[in-house]
XYZ file of C-alpha atoms in Angstrom:
553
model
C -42.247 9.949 -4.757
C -39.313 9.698 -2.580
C -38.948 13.694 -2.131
C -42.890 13.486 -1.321
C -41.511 11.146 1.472
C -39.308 13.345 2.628
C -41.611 16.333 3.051
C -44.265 14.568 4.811
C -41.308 13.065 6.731
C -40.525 16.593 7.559
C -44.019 17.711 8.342
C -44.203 15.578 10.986
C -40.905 16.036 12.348
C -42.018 19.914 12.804
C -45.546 19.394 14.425
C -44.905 20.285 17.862
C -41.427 20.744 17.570
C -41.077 23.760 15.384
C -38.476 25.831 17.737
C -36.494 23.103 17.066
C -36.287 22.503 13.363
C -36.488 25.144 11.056
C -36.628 24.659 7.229
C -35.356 27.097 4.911
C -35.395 26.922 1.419
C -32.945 28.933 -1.207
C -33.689 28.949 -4.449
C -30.624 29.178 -6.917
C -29.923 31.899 -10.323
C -28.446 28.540 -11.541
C -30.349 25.005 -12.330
C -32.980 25.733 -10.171
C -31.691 23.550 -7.018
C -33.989 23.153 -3.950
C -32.050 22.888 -0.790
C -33.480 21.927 2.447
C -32.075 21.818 5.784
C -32.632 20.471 8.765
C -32.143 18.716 11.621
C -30.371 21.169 14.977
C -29.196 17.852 17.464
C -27.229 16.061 14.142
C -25.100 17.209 11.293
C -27.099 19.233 8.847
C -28.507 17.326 5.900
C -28.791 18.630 2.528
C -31.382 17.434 -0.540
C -30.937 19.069 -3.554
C -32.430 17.865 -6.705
C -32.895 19.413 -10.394
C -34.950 18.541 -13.089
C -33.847 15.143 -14.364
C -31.514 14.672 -11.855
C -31.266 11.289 -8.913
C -32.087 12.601 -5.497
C -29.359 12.153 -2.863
C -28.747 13.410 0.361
C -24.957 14.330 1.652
C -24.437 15.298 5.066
C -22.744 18.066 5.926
C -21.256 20.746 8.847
C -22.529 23.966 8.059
C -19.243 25.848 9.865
C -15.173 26.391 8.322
C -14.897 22.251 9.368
C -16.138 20.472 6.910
C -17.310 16.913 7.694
C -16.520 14.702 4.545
C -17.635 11.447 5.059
C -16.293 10.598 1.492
C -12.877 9.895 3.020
C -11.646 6.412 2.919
C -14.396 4.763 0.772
C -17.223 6.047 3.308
C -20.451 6.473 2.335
C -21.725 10.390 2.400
C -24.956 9.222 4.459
C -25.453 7.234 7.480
C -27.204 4.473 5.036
C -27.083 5.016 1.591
C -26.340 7.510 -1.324
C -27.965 7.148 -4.343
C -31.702 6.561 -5.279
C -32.316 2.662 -5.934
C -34.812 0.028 -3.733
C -31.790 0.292 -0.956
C -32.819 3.887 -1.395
C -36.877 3.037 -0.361
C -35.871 1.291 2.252
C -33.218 3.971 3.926
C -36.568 6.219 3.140
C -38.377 3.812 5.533
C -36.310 3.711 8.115
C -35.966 7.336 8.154
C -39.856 7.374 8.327
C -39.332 5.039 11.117
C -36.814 7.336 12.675
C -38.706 10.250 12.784
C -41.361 9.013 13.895
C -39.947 7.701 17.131
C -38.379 10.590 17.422
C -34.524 8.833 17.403
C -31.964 11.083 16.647
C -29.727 10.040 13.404
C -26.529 10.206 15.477
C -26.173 8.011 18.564
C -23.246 8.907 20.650
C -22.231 10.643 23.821
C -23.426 13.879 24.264
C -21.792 16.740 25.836
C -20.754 16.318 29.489
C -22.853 18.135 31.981
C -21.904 20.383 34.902
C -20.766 18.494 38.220
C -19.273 15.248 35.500
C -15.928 14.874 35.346
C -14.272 16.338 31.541
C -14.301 13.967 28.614
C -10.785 13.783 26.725
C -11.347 11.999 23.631
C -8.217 10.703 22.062
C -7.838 9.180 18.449
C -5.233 6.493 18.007
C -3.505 3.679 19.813
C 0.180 4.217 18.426
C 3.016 5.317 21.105
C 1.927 9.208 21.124
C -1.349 7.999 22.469
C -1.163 5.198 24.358
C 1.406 6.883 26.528
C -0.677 10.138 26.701
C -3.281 7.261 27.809
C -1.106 5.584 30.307
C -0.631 8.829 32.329
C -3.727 10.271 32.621
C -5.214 10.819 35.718
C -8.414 9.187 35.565
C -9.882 10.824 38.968
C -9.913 14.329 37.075
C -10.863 13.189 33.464
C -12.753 10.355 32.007
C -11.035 8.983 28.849
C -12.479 8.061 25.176
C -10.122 6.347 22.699
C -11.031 5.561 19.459
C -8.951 3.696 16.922
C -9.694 0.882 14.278
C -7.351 -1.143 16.449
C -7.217 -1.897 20.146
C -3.670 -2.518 21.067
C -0.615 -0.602 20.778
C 2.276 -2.176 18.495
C 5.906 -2.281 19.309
C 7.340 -1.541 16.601
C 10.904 -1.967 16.727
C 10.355 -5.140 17.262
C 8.049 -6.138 14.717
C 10.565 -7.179 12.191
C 11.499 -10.271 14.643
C 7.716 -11.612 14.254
C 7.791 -11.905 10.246
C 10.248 -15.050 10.117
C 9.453 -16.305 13.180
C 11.747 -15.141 15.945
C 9.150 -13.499 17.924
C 5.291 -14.068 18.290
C 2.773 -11.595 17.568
C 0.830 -11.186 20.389
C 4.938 -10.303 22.179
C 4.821 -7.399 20.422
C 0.846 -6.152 20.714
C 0.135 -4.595 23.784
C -4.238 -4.434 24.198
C -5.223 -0.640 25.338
C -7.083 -1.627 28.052
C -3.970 -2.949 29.924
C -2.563 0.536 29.246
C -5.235 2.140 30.764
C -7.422 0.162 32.777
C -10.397 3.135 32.837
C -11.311 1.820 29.607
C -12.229 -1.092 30.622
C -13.760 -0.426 34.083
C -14.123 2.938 34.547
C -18.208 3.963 33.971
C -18.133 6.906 31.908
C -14.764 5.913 30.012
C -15.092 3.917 26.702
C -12.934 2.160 23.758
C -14.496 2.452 20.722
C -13.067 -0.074 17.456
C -13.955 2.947 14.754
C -12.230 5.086 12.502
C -12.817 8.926 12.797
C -14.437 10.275 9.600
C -14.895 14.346 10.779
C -14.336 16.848 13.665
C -16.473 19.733 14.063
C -14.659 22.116 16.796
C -17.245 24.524 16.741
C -19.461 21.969 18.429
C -16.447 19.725 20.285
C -17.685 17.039 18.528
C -16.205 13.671 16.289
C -17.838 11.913 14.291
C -16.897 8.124 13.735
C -17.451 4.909 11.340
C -17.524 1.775 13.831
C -15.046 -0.897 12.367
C -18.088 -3.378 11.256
C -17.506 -7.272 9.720
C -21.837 -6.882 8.886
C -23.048 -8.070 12.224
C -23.735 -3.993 13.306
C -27.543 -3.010 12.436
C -26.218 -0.839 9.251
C -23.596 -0.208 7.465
C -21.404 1.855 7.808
C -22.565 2.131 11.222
C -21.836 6.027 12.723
C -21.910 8.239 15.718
C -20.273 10.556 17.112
C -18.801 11.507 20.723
C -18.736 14.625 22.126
C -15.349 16.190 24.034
C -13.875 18.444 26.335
C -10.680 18.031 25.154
C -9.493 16.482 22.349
C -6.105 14.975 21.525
C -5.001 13.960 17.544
C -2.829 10.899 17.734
C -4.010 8.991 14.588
C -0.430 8.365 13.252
C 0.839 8.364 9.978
C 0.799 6.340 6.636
C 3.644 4.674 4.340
C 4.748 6.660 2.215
C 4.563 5.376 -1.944
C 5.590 8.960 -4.115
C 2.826 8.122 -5.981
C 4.552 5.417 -7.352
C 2.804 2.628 -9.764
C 2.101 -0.853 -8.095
C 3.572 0.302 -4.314
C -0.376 -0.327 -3.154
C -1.465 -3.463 -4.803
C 1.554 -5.432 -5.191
C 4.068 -4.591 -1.834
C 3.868 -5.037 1.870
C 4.192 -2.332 4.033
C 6.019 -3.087 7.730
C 3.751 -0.758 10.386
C 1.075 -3.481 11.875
C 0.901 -6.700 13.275
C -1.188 -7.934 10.201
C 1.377 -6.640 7.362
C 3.905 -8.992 9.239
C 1.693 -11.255 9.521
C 0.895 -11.467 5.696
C 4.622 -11.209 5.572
C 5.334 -14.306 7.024
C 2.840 -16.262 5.440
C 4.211 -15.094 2.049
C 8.065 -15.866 2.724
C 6.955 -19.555 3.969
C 4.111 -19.931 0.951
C 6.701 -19.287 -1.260
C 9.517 -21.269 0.671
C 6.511 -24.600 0.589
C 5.405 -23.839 -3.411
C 9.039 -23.706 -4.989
C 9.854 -27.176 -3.919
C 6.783 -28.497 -5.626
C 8.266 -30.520 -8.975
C 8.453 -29.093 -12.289
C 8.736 -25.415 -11.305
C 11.583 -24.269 -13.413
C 14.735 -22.584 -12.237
C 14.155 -19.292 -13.103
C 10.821 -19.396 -11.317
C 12.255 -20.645 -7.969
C 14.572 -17.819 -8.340
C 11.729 -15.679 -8.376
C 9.788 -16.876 -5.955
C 12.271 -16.763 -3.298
C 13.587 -13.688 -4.049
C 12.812 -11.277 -1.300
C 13.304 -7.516 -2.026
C 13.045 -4.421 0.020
C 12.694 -1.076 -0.743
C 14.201 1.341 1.991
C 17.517 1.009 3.850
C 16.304 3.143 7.150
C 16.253 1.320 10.296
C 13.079 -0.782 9.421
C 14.900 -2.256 5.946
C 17.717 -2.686 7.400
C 16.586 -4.626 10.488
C 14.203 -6.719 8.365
C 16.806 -7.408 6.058
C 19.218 -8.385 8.954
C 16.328 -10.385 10.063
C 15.735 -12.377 6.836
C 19.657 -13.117 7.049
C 19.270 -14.576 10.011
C 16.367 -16.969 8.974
C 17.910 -18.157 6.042
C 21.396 -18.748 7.645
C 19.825 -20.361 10.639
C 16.937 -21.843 9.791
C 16.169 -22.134 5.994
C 19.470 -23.951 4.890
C 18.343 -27.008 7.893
C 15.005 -27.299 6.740
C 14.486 -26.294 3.277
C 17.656 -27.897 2.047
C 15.978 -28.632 -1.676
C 15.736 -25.090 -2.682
C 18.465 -23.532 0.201
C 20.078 -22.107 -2.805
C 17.644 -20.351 -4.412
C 16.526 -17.914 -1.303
C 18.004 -14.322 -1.302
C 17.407 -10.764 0.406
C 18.376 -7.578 -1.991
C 17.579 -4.462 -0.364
C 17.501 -1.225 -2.365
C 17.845 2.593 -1.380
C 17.901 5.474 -3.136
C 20.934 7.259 -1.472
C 22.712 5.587 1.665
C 21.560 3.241 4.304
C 21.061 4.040 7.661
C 21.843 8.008 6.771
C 20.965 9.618 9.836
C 23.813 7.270 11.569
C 27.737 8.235 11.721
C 29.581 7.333 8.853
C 31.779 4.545 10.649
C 28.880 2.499 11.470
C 27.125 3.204 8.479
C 29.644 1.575 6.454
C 30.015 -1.246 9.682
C 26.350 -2.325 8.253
C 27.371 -2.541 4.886
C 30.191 -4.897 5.607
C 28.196 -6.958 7.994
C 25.032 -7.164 5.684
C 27.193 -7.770 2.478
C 28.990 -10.765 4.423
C 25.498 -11.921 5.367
C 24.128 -12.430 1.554
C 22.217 -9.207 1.574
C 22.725 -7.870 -1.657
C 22.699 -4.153 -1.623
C 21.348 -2.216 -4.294
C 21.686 1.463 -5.345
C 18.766 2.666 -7.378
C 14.970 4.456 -7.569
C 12.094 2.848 -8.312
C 9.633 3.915 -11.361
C 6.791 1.232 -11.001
C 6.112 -2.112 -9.641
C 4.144 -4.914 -10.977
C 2.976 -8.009 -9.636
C 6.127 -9.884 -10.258
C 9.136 -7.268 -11.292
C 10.179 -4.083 -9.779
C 11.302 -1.881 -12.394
C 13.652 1.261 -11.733
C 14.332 4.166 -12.842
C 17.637 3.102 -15.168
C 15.202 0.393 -16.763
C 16.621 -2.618 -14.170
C 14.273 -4.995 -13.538
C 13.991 -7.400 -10.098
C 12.101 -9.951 -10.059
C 10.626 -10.989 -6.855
C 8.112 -13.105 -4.887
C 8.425 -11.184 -1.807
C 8.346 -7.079 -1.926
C 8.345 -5.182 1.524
C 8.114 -1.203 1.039
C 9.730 0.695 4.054
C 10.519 4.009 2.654
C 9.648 6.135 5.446
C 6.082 7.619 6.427
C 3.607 10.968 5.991
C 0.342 12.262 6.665
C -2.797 9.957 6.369
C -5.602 10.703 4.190
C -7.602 11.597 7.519
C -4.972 14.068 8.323
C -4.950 15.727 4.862
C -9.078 16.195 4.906
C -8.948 17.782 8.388
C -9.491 21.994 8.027
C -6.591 22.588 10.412
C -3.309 24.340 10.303
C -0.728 22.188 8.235
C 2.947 22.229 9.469
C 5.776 22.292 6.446
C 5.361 18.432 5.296
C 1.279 18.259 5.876
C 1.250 17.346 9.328
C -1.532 19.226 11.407
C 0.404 22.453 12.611
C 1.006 22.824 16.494
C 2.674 25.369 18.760
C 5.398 24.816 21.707
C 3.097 23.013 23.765
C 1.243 20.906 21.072
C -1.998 22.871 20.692
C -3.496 23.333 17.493
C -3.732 27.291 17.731
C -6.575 28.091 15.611
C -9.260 25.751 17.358
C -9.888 26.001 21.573
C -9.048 22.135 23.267
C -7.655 20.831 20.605
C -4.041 19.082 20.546
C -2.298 16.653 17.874
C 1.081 14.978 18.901
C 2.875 11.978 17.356
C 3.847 11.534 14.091
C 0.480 13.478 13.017
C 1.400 16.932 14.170
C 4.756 18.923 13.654
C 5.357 22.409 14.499
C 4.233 25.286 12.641
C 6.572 27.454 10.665
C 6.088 30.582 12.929
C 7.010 28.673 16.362
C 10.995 28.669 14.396
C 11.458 25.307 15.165
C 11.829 22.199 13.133
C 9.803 19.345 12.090
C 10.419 16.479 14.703
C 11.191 13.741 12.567
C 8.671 10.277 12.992
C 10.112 8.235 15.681
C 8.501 6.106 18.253
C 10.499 8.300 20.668
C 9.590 11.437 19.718
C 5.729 10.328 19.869
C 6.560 8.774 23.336
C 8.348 12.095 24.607
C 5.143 14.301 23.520
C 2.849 11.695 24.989
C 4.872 11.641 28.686
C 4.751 15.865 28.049
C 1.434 16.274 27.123
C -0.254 14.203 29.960
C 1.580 16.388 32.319
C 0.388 19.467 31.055
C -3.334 17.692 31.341
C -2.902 16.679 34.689
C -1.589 20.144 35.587
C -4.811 21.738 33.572
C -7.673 19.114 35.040
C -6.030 20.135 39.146
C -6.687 23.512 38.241
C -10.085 23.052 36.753
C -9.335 23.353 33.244
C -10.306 20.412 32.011
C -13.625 21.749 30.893
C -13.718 22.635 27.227
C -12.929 26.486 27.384
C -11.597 26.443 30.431
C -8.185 26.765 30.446
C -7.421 30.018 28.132
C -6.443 32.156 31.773
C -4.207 28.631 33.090
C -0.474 29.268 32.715
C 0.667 25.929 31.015
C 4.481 26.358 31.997
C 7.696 25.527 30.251
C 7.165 24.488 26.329
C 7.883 20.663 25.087
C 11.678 20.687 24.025
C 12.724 17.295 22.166
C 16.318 15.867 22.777
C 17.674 12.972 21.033
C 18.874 10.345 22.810
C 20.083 8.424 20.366
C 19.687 5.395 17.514
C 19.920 1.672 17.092
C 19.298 -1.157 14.732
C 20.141 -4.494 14.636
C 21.854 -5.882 11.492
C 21.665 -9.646 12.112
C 23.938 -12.369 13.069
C 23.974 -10.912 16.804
C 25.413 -7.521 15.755
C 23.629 -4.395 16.041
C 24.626 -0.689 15.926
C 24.245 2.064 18.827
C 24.606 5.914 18.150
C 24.209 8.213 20.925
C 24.713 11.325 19.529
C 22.462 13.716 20.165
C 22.129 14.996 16.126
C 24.298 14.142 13.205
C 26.397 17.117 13.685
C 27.696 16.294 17.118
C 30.164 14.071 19.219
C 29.108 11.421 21.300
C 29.148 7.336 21.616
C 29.045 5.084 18.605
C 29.269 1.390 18.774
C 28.801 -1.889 16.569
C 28.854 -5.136 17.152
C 28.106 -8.071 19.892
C 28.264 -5.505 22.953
C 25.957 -3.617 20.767
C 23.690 -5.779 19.826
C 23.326 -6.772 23.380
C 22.644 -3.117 24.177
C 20.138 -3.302 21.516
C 17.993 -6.571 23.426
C 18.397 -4.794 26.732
C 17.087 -1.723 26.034
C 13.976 -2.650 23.888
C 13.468 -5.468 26.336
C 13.050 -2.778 29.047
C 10.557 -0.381 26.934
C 8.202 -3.456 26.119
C 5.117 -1.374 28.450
C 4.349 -4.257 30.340
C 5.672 -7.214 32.454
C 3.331 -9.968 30.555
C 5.019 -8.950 27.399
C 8.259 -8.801 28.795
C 7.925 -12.264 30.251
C 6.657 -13.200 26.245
C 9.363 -11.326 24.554
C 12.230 -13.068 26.589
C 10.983 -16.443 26.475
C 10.892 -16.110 22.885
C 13.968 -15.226 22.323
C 15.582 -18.125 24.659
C 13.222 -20.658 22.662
C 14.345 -19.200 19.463
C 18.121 -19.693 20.606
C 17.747 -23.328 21.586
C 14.936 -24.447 19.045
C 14.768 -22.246 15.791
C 12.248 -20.267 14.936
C 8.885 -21.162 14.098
C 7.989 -22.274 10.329
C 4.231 -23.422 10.370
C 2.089 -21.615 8.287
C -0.744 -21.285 9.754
């Protein structure tokens, strides 16, 4: 019954419109599988059936880009997959559809000639939002989609988990970056997730982030560009290990610290309740991290700080129970010079950090068991072992750079595709351009964004903004990437500056007060704008005279 519904459905759809959608059907040597496709102004659908077998319907792209809208738990269809009374109903609606002639795809069509180019850019971390915060919006009208609509400021997102910051001091919305999103008419913000990119047609296809209040779900569409720009980021990395997913907190948005914080004071409020035994307050405010690069360290250095200052004044009954181990495979802090390297050691040994040496083979919901057999309890696990490519980033049929990043040349193209570029901690250089991986640093991602927005500017003045328009447009010097340097705070006032340009070479290395004041200054000047400034500094001073902040809320 249902496949009769689709052929009538399909009948009708042709009748006066047969230019435009032509079946064809292929019979297969194998199983005997009908295959019918359809559909020119959306992504091709498929229906294939065999004896015995559920009908289902999987949409597709017909050219080398495969859309798979499998990815991240998404449905294959715009409604529903398998045959069922949701399926009746999706059969309904597609009745419905067809016969108001509504195409299955909403979205923005192609621009037209005499409209300004469309860049569509995916992401809101540092590559993008300062790609976004450059462009010149008289040339090009802007598109960002991300699941999230503010930037994050990292480095300083350790501060917010025990109270020393706020959150909102460290989220900067997208809209302040650039204001076209949010006035400009034919530039948009869309909360969605990519699921696909066809080049062939300059098209993306999206999920819209949806809490059920959205007319279906998942709810999709898709946007068409003239230029496209990959800055979706990256994702923790686990190695695969047992338990990393379900049972630890990653450190890389403003709701993991959030769920931080409201673990470390949980657990802070439930061991004082009577009759919980020793051992179990041990646990419980044990807090153990997994990573000693910048982000473990500063968290650590942070969790110091709020026990030394703030935990032993107002959690007196279990004061002695609370302590920070933090664990690394090889050394801490290894890309800094020795000297300070072993400057954080002392420093986070004299602040109760204990330091562990060791690899970890699983975690469970209350241990953390390593490779020598060891076990850690815990209540508190935060995972900060560096990052790689997403799951969107490993689907994508583009060029892969050594590591799985999608592959780029000197002036961040992807070279197999026309108006397509991926920067950030996405993209890396491909093997044949000789030059390394750029390693995943919010000012590398920063550097390619301030680069890459020149090179658009440059393009759009010289009418290139177009999609295949700017293959004859000399696009000038290549991107070149100089360090300018490290830091990371350690607690108790004390941070650490490097200023050498790699780990090979000479330059400035300092630790301690003068450092740590170096530290404030300089993050307090790359906060993007004066509101959060204003928030970041007032926290800080209310933090010094008050404490931090230990409602759980």
């Amino acid at each position: 019954m249902a496949l009769a519904r689709i052929a009538r459905a399909n009948l009708r759809r042709s009748e006066g419109a047969f230019g435009n959608y032509a079946p064809e059907m292929n019979v297969l040597s194998e199983g005997r599988a009908y295959t019918s496709k359809f559909s020119s102004t959306s992504p091709y659908y498929h229906v294939n059936s065999k004896a015995g077998d559920n009908l289902s319907y999987n949409p597709s792209i017909k050219e080398q880009n495969l859309m798979n809208f499998s990815m991240r738990g998404i449905s294959g269809t715009p409604y529903y997959q398998h045959p069922s009374a949701s399926t009746e109903r999706v059969l309904e609606e597609s009745d419905s559809e067809l016969e108001h002639d509504e195409p299955r795809y909403a979205g923005l069509e192609a621009t037209k000639p005499g409209e300004k180019p469309r860049v569509v850019v995916l992401g809101t971390g540092w590559a993008a939002c300062r790609f976004l915060k450059g462009l010149d919006t008289r040339i090009y009208d802007v598109v960002c989609i991300s699941p999230r609509n503010h930037m994050v400021f990292t480095p300083l997102l350790a501060s917010t988990c025990v109270g020393t910051l706020e959150f909102r001091s460290v989220a900067e919305p997208v809209s302040r970056i650039q204001n076209a999103l949010s006035n400009g008419p034919s530039s948009y913000f869309f909360l969605a997730s990519c699921t696909g990119i066809d080049t062939n047609k300059h098209e993306v296809y999206c999920e819209a982030v949806n809490n059920g209040g959205l007319p279906r779900e998942p709810y999709q569409f898709k946007v068409a560009y003239d230029k496209l720009v990959i800055a979706a980021g990256s994702e923790p990395l686990t190695f695969g290990i047992k338990g990393v997913k379900e049972n630890a907190f990653f450190l890389r948005e403003v709701n993991h610290a959030q769920e931080i914080r409201k673990r470390l004071l949980l657990n802070l409020m439930l061991s004082e309740n009577p009759g919980i035994s020793e051992e179990e307050k041990k646990r419980l405010l044990h807090c153990v991290v997994i990573g000693g690069g910048p982000t473990g360290v500063e968290f650590s250095g942070e969790l110091s700080d709020f026990i030394m200052g703030d935990v032993h004044k107002r959690y007196t009954h279990v004061k002695d129970y609370i302590r920070v181990t933090l664990i690394e495979a090889n050394e801490i802090l290894s890309s800094f010079d020795v000297s300070l390297r072993k400057y954080a050691i002392r420093h986070l040994t004299k602040s109760g950090v204990h330091l562990m040496k060791g690899v970890v083979k699983e975690v469970h919901p209350k241990r953390v068991v390593l490779s020598d057999g060891t076990e850690v309890p815990y209540g508190l696990l935060v995972w900060s072992t560096g990052v790689g490519p997403s799951e969107f980033v490993k689907t994508l049929n583009l060029p892969k750079s050594p590591g799985g990043r999608i592959g780029v040349d000197e002036w961040l193209r992807v070279p197999s595709v026309e108006d397509v570029f991926a920067l950030g901690d996405c993209a890396g250089f491909l093997e044949q351009t000789e030059r390394p991986v750029l390693p995943a640093l919010a000012q590398v991602a920063e550097r390619e964004g301030k680069f890459l927005v020149e090179l658009f500017n440059k393009m759009g003045k010289q009418n290139g903004g177009k999609a295949f328009s700017a293959k004859s447009i000399p696009l000038g010097d290549p991107f070149v990437y100089t360090h300018l340097g490290s830091m990371a705070s350690v607690g108790g006032y004390k941070a650490l500056v490097d200023l050498r340009h790699s780990k090979s070479s000479k330059g400035v290395s300092l630790a301690g007060f003068v450092s740590w004041l170096i530290w404030r200054s300089a993050y307090l000047t790359r906060v993007l704008s004066w509101r959060n400034r204003f928030y970041v500094a007032v926290n800080w001073a209310t933090t010094l005279v008050f404490g931090r902040d230990n409602s759980k809320i």
